[in-house]
CSV table of C-alpha atoms and ligand atoms in Angstrom, one decimal:
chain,number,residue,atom,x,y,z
A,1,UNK,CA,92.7,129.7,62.9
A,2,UNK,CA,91.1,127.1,60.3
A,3,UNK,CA,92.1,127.5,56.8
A,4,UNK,CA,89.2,125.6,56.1
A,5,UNK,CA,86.1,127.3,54.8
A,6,UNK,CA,83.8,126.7,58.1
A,7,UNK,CA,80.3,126.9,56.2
A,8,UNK,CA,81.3,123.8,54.0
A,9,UNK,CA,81.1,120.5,55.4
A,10,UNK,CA,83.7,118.4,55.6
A,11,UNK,CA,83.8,114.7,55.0
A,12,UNK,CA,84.9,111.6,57.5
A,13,UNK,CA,85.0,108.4,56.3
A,14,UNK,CA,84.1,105.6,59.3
A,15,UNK,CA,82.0,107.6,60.8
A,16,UNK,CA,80.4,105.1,63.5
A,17,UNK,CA,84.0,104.2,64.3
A,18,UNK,CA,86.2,104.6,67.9
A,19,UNK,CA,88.4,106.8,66.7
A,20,UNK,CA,85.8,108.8,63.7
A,21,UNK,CA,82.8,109.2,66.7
A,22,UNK,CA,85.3,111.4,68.5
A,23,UNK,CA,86.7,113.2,65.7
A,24,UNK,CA,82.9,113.8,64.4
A,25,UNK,CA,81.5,115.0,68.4
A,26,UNK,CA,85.1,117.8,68.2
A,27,UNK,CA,83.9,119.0,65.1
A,28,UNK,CA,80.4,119.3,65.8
A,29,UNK,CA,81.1,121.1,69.4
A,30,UNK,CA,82.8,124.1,67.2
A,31,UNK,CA,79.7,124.3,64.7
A,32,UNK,CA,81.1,122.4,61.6
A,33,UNK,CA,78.8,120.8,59.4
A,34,UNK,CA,80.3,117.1,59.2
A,35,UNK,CA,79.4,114.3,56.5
A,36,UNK,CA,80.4,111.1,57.8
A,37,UNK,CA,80.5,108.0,55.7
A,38,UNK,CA,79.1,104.5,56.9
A,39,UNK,CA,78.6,101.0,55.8
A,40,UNK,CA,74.8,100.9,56.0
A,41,UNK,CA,72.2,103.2,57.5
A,42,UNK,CA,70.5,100.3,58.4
A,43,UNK,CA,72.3,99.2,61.0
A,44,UNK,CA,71.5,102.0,64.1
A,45,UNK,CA,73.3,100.6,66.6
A,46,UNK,CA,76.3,101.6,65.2
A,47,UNK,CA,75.1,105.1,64.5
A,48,UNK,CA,72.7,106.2,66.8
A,49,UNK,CA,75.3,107.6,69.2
A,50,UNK,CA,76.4,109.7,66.4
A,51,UNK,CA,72.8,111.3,66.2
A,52,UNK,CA,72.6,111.7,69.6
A,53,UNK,CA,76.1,114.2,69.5
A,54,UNK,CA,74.2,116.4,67.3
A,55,UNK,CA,71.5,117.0,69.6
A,56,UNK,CA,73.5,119.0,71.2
A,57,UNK,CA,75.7,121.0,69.7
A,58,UNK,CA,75.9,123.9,67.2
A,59,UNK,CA,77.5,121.4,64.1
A,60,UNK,CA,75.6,119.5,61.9
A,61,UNK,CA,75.8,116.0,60.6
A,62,UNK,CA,74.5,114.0,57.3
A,63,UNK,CA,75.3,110.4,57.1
A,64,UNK,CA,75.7,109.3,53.7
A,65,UNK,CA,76.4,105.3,52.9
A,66,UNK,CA,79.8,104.0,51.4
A,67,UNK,CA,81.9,100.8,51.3
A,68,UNK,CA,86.1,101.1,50.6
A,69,UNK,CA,85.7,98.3,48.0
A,70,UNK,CA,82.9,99.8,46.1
A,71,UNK,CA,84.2,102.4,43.7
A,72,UNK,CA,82.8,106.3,43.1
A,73,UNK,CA,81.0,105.3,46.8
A,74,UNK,CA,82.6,108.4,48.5
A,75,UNK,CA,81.4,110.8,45.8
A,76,UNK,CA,78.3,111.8,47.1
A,77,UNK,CA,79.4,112.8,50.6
A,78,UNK,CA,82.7,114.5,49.2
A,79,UNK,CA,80.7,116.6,47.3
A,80,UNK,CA,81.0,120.5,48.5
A,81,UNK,CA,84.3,119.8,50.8
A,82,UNK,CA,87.4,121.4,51.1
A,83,UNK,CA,89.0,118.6,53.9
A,84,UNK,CA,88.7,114.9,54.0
A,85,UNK,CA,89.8,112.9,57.3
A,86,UNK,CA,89.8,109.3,56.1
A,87,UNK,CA,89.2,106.9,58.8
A,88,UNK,CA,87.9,104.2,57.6
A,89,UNK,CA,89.9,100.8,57.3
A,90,UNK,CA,89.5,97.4,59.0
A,91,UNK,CA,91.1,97.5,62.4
A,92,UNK,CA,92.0,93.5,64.0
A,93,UNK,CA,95.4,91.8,64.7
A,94,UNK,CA,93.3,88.4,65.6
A,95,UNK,CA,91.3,86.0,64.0
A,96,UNK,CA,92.2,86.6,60.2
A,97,UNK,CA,91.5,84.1,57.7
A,98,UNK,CA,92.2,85.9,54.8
A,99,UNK,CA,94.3,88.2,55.1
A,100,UNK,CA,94.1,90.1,51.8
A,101,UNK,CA,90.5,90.2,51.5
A,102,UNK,CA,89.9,91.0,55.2
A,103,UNK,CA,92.6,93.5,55.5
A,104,UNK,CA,95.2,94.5,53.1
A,105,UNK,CA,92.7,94.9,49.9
A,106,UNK,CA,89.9,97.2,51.8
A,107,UNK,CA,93.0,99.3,53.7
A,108,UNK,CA,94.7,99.6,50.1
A,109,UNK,CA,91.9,100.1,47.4
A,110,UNK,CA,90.0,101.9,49.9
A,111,UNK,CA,92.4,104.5,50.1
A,112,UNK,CA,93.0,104.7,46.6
A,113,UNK,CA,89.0,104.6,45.9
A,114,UNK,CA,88.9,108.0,48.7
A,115,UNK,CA,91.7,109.7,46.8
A,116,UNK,CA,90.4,109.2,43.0
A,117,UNK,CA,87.3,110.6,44.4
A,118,UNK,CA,89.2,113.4,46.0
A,119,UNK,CA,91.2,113.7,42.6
A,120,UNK,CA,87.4,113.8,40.9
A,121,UNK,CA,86.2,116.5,43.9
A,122,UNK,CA,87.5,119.9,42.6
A,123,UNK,CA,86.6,121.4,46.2
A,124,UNK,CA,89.4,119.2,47.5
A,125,UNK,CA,92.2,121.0,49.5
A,126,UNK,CA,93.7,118.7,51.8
A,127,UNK,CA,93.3,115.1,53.0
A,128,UNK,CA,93.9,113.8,56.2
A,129,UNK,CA,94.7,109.6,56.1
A,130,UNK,CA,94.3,107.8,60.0
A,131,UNK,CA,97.8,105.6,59.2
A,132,UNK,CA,99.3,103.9,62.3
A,133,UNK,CA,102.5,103.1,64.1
A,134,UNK,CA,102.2,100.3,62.4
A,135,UNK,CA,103.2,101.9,59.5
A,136,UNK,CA,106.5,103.2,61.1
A,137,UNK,CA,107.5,99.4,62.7
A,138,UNK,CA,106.4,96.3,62.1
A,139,UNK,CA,108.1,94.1,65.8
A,140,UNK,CA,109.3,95.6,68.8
A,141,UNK,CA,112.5,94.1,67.7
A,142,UNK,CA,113.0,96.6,65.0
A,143,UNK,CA,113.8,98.9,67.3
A,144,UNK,CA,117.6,97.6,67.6
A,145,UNK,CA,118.2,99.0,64.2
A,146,UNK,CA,116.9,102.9,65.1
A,147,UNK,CA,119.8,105.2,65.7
A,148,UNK,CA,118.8,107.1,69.3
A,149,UNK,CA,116.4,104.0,70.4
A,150,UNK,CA,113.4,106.0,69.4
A,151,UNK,CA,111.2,105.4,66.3
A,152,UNK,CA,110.0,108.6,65.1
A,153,UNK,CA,108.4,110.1,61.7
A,154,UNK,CA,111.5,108.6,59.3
A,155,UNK,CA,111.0,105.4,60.0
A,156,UNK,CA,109.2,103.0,57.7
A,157,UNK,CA,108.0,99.3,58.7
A,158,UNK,CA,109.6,97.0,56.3
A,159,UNK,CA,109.4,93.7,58.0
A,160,UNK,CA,105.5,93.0,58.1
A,161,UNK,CA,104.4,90.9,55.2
A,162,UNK,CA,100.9,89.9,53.8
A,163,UNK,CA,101.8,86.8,56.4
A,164,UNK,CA,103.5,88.3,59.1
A,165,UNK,CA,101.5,90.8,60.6
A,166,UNK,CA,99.3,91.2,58.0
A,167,UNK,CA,97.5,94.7,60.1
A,168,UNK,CA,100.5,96.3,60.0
A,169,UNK,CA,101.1,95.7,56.2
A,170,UNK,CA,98.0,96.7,55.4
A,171,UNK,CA,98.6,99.8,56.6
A,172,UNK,CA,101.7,100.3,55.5
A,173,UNK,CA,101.2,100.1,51.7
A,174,UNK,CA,98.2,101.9,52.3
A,175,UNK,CA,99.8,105.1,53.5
A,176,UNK,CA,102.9,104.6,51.2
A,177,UNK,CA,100.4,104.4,48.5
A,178,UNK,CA,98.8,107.9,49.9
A,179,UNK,CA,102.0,109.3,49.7
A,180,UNK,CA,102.6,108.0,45.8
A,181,UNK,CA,98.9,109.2,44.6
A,182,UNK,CA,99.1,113.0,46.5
A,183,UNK,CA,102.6,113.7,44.3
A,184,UNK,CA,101.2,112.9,41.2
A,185,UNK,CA,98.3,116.2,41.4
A,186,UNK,CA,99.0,119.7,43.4
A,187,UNK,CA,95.4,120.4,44.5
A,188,UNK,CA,95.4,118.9,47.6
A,189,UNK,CA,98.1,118.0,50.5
A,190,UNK,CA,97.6,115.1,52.4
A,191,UNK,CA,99.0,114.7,56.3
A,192,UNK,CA,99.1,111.7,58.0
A,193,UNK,CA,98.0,110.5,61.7
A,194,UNK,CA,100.3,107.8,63.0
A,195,UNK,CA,98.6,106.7,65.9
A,196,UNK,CA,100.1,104.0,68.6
A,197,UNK,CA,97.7,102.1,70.5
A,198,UNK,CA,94.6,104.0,70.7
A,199,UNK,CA,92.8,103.8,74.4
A,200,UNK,CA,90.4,105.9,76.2
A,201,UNK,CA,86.4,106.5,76.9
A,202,UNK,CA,84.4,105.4,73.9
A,203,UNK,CA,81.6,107.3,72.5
A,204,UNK,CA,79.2,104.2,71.9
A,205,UNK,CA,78.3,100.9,73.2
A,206,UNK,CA,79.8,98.6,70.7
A,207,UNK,CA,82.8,96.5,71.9
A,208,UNK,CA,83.9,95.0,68.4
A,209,UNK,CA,87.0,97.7,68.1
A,210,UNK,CA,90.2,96.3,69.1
A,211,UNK,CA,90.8,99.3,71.6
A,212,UNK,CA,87.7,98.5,72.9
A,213,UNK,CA,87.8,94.3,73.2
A,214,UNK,CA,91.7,94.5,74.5
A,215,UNK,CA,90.4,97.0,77.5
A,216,UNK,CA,87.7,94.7,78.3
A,217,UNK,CA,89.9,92.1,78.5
A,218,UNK,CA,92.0,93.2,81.1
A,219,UNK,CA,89.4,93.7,83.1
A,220,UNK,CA,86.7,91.1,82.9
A,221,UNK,CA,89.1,88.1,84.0
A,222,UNK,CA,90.4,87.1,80.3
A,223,UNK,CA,94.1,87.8,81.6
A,224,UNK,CA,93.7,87.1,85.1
A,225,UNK,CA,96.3,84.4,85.3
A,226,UNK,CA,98.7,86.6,83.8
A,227,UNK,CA,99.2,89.0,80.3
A,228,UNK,CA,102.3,88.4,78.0
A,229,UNK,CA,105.4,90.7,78.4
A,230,UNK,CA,104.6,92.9,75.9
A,231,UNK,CA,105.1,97.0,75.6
A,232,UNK,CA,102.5,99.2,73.8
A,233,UNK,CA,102.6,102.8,72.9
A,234,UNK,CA,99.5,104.7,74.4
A,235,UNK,CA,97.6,107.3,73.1
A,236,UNK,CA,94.2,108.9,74.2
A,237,UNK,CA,91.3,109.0,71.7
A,238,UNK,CA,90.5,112.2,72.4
A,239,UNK,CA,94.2,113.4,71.5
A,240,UNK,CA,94.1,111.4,68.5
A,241,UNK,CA,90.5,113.3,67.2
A,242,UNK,CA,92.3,116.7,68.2
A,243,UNK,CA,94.9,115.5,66.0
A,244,UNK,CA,93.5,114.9,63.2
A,245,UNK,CA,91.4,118.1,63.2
A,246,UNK,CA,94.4,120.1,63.7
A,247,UNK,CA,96.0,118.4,60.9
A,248,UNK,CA,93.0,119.4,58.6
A,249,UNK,CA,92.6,123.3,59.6
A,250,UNK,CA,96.3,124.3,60.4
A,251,UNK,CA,97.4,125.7,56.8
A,252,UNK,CA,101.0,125.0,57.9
A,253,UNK,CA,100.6,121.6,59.1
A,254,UNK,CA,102.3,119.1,57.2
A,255,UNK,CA,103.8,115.6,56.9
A,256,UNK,CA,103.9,112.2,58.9
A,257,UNK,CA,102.8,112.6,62.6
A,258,UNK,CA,103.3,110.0,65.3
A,259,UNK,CA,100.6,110.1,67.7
A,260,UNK,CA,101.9,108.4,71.3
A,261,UNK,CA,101.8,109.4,74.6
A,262,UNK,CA,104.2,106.8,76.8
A,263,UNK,CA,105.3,103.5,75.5
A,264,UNK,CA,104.1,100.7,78.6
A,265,UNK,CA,104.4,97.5,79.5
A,266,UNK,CA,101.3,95.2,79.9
A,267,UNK,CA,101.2,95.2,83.4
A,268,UNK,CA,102.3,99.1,84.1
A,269,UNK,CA,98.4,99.1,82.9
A,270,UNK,CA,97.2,96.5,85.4
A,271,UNK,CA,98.7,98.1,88.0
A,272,UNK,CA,97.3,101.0,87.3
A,273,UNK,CA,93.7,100.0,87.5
A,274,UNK,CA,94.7,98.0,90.7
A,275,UNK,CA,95.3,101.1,92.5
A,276,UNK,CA,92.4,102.6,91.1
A,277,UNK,CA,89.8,99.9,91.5
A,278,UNK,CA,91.3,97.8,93.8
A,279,UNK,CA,89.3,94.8,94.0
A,280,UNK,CA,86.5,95.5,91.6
A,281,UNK,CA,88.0,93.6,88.5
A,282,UNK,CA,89.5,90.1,87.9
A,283,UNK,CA,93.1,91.8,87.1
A,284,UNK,CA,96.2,90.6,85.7
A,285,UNK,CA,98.6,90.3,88.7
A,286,UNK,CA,101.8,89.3,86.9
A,287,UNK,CA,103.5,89.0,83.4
A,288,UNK,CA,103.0,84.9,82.3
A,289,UNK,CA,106.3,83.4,82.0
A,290,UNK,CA,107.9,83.9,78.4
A,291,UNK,CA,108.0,80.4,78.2
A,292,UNK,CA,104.6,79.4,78.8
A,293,UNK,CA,103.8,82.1,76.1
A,294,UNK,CA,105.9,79.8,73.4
A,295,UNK,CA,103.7,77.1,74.6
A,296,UNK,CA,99.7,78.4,74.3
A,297,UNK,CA,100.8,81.6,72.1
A,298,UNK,CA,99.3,79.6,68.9
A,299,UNK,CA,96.5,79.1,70.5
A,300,UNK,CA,96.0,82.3,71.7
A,301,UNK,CA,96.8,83.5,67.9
A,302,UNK,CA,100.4,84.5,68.7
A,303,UNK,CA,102.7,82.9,66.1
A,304,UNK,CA,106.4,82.0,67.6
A,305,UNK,CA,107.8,84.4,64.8
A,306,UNK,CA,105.3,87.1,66.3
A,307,UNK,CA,106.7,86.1,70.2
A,308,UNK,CA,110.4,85.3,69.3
A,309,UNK,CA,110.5,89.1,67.6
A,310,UNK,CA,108.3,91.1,70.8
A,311,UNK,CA,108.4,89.8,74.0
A,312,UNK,CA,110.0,91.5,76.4
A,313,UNK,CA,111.1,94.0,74.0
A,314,UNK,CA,111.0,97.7,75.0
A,315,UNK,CA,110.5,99.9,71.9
A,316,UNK,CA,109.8,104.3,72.6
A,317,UNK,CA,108.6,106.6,70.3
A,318,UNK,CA,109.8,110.4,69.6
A,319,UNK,CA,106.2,112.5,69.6
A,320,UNK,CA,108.2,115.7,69.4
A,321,UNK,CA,106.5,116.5,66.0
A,322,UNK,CA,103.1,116.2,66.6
A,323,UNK,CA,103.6,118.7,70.0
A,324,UNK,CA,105.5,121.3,67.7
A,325,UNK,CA,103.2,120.7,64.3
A,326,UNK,CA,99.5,120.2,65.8
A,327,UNK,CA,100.2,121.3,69.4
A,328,UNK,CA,98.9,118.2,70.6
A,329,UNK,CA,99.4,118.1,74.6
A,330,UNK,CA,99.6,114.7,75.6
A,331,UNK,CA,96.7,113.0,78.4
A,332,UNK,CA,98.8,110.7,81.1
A,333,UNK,CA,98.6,107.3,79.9
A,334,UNK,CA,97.1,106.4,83.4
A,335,UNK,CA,94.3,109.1,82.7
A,336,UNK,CA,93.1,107.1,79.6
A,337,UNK,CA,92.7,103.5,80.7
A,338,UNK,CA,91.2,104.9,84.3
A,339,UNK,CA,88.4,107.2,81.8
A,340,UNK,CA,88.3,104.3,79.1
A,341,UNK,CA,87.5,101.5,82.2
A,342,UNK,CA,84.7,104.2,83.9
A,343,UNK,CA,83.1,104.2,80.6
A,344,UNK,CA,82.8,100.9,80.0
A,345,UNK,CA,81.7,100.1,83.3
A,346,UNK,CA,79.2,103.0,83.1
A,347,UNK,CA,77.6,102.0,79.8
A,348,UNK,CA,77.3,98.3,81.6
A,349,UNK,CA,80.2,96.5,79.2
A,350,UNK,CA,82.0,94.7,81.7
B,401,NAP,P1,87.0,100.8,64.5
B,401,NAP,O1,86.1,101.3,65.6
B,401,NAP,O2,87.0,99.3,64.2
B,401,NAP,O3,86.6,101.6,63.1
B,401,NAP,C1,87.0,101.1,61.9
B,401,NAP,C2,86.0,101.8,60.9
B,401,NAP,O4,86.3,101.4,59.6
B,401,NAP,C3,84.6,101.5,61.2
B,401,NAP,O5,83.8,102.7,61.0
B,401,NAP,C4,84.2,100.5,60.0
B,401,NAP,O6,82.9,100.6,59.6
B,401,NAP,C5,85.1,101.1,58.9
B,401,NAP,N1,85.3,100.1,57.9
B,401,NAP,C6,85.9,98.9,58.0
B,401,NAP,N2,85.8,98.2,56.8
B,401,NAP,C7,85.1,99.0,55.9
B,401,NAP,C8,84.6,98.9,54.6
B,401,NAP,N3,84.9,97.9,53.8
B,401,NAP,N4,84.0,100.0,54.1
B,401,NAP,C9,83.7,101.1,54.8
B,401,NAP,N5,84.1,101.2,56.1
B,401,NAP,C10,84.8,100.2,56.7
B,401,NAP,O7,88.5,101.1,64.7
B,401,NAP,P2,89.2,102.5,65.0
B,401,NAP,O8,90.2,102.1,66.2
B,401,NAP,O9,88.3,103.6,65.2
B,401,NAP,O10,90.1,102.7,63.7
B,401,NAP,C11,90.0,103.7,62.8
B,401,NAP,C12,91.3,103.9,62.1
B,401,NAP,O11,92.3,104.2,63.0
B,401,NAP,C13,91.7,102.7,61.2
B,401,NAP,O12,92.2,103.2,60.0
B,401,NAP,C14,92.8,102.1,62.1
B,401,NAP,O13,93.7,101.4,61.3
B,401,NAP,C15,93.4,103.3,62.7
B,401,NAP,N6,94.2,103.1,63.9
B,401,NAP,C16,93.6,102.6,65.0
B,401,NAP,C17,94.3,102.4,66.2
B,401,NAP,C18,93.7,101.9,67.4
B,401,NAP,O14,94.4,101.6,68.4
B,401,NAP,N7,92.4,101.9,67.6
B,401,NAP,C19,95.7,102.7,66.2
B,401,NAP,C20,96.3,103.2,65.0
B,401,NAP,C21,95.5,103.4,63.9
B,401,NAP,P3,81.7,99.8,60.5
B,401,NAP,O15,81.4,100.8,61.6
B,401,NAP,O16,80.6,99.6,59.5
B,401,NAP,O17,82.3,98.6,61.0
């Protein structure tokens, strides 16, 4: 039972997003009327998939433009709603040149631009922030310090800087700041999505999301030769979409949620889509020697700080809270990638 006012509309920022196209397509199946925010409305490759989802179903959808760095930008589509699910932040681990323009200052000030609007929007009752487990750890490493060998909703990532893993900073201060600005009013509650490593069938064609671009790579021959011994903490999109709508109509919801399904190694996935596809795909068939990783790792934009603190390092998380909070019941980890790798073959991505 929503404690949200159905015949209001309710905003999500990133709307042409991985994560926000799924969220949106939910919400529109049970007949809510959905603003989503995006960069331009020019650009309709990145949102005509989110025209086609209202085709058909009983929702509705307006798309309003609006940029994190440019203030009052959110006021428009905010107007009239009682729940905000903000999205929207840059999402890349590789290839950052600066990483305080490219990341930290759109993930912080873009929060804090959504939340004085929200502050502004007297409709306001609750905000739900897309944070990350990268907000709870910053290496694999830091798991040696958790009591029980499990991160879980307590934890805090205080070892990624502005230069060492500069994502997971971002979204770190990010949510901390969330957490400072909702205290200091008693209008609104915010809840927080702490998703792992988000995998699964996309709703569009574009490949530029990290989720996106990593599958890809494992199948289309990029780690062929072998992927680094790494562990990752899975989560289907689709969970992570019910989550956050959960989160926004559950009255008693509340707090920090990690959002993971199983923690994996690298090739656990490999192996999985060799026995699914056999042959059809250039797979990885081994882990590459830690060694050689040390070697080509700054090439392949792996610093040694970055490889010295994760390789080979297990790290598990404790999702207890989000299956007793939002009732989230969990998609096998081999169920994602196997949908996720369909899709892309499907919509001709491979
Ligand atoms: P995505 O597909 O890359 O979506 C990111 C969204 O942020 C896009 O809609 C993008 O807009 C928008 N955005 C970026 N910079 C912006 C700016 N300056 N102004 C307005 N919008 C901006 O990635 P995603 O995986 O769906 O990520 C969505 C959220 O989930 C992010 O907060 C991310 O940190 C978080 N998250 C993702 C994962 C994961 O594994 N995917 C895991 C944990 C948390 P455009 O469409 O215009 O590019």
């Amino acid at each position: 039972m929503s404690f949200i006012d159905k015949k209001k509309p309710i905003l999500v920022t990133g709307a042409s997003g991985y994560i926000a196209s799924w969220i949106i397509k939910l919400m529109l199946d049970d007949g809510y009327t959905v603003h989503g925010t995006v960069r331009s409305l020019q650009q309709k490759e990145k949102i005509a998939h989110l025209l086609d989802l209202e085709k058909n179903a009983p929702g509705k959808l307006t798309l309003f433009e609006a940029d994190l760095l440019e203030e009052e930008s959110f006021k428009e589509a905010m107007t009239g709603c009682e729940l905000v699910i903000h999205t929207a932040s840059p999402f890349f681990v590789q290839g950052i040149k600066n990483a305080h323009e490219q990341l930290i200052k759109p993930a912080l000030e873009g929060t804090q631009n959504v939340l004085d609007t929200a502050n502004e929007t007297t409709t306001v009752k609750r905000v739900v922030l897309t944070s990350s487990v990268a907000s709870v750890f910053g290496d694999a490493i830091d798991i040696k310090n958790v009591s029980g060998g499990k991160f879980d909703e307590k934890n805090w990532n205080i070892t990624s800087t502005d230069r060492h893993q500069p994502y997971a900073y971002s979204k770190t201060i990010a949510e901390k700041d969330a957490w400072r600005m909702v205290n200091e009013q008693d209008r609104w509650d915010l809840l927080v999505i702490n998703p792992g490593f988000v995998m699964g069938p996309s709703l569009s064609k574009r490949v530029d999301s990290t989720s996106i671009d990593f599958m890809r790579s494992m199948v289309n021959g990029k780690f062929a030769t072998g992927v680094p011994d790494l562990y990752f903490s899975i989560v289907d999109v689709r969970d992570v979409a019910q989550a956050h709508i959960n989160a926004g109509i559950m009255e008693k919801a509340s707090g920090r949620h990690i959002l993971v399904a199983e923690s994996i190694h690298t090739m656990d996935i490999a192996k999985t889509l060799q026995n699914k596809f056999e042959k059809k795909y250039k797979l990885p068939k081994a882990a590459l020697p830690n060694f050689m990783l040390y070697l080509v790792g700054p090439f392949m934009n792996f610093s040694w700080k970055y490889l010295k603190r994760n390789l080979g390092v297990p790290y598990a998380f404790d999702n207890a809270y989000s299956k007793k909070d939002l009732g989230i019941v969990y998609k096998p980890f081999t169920q994602t990638i196997t949908e996720h790798v369909e899709q892309l073959d499907r919509d001709g991505l491979i």
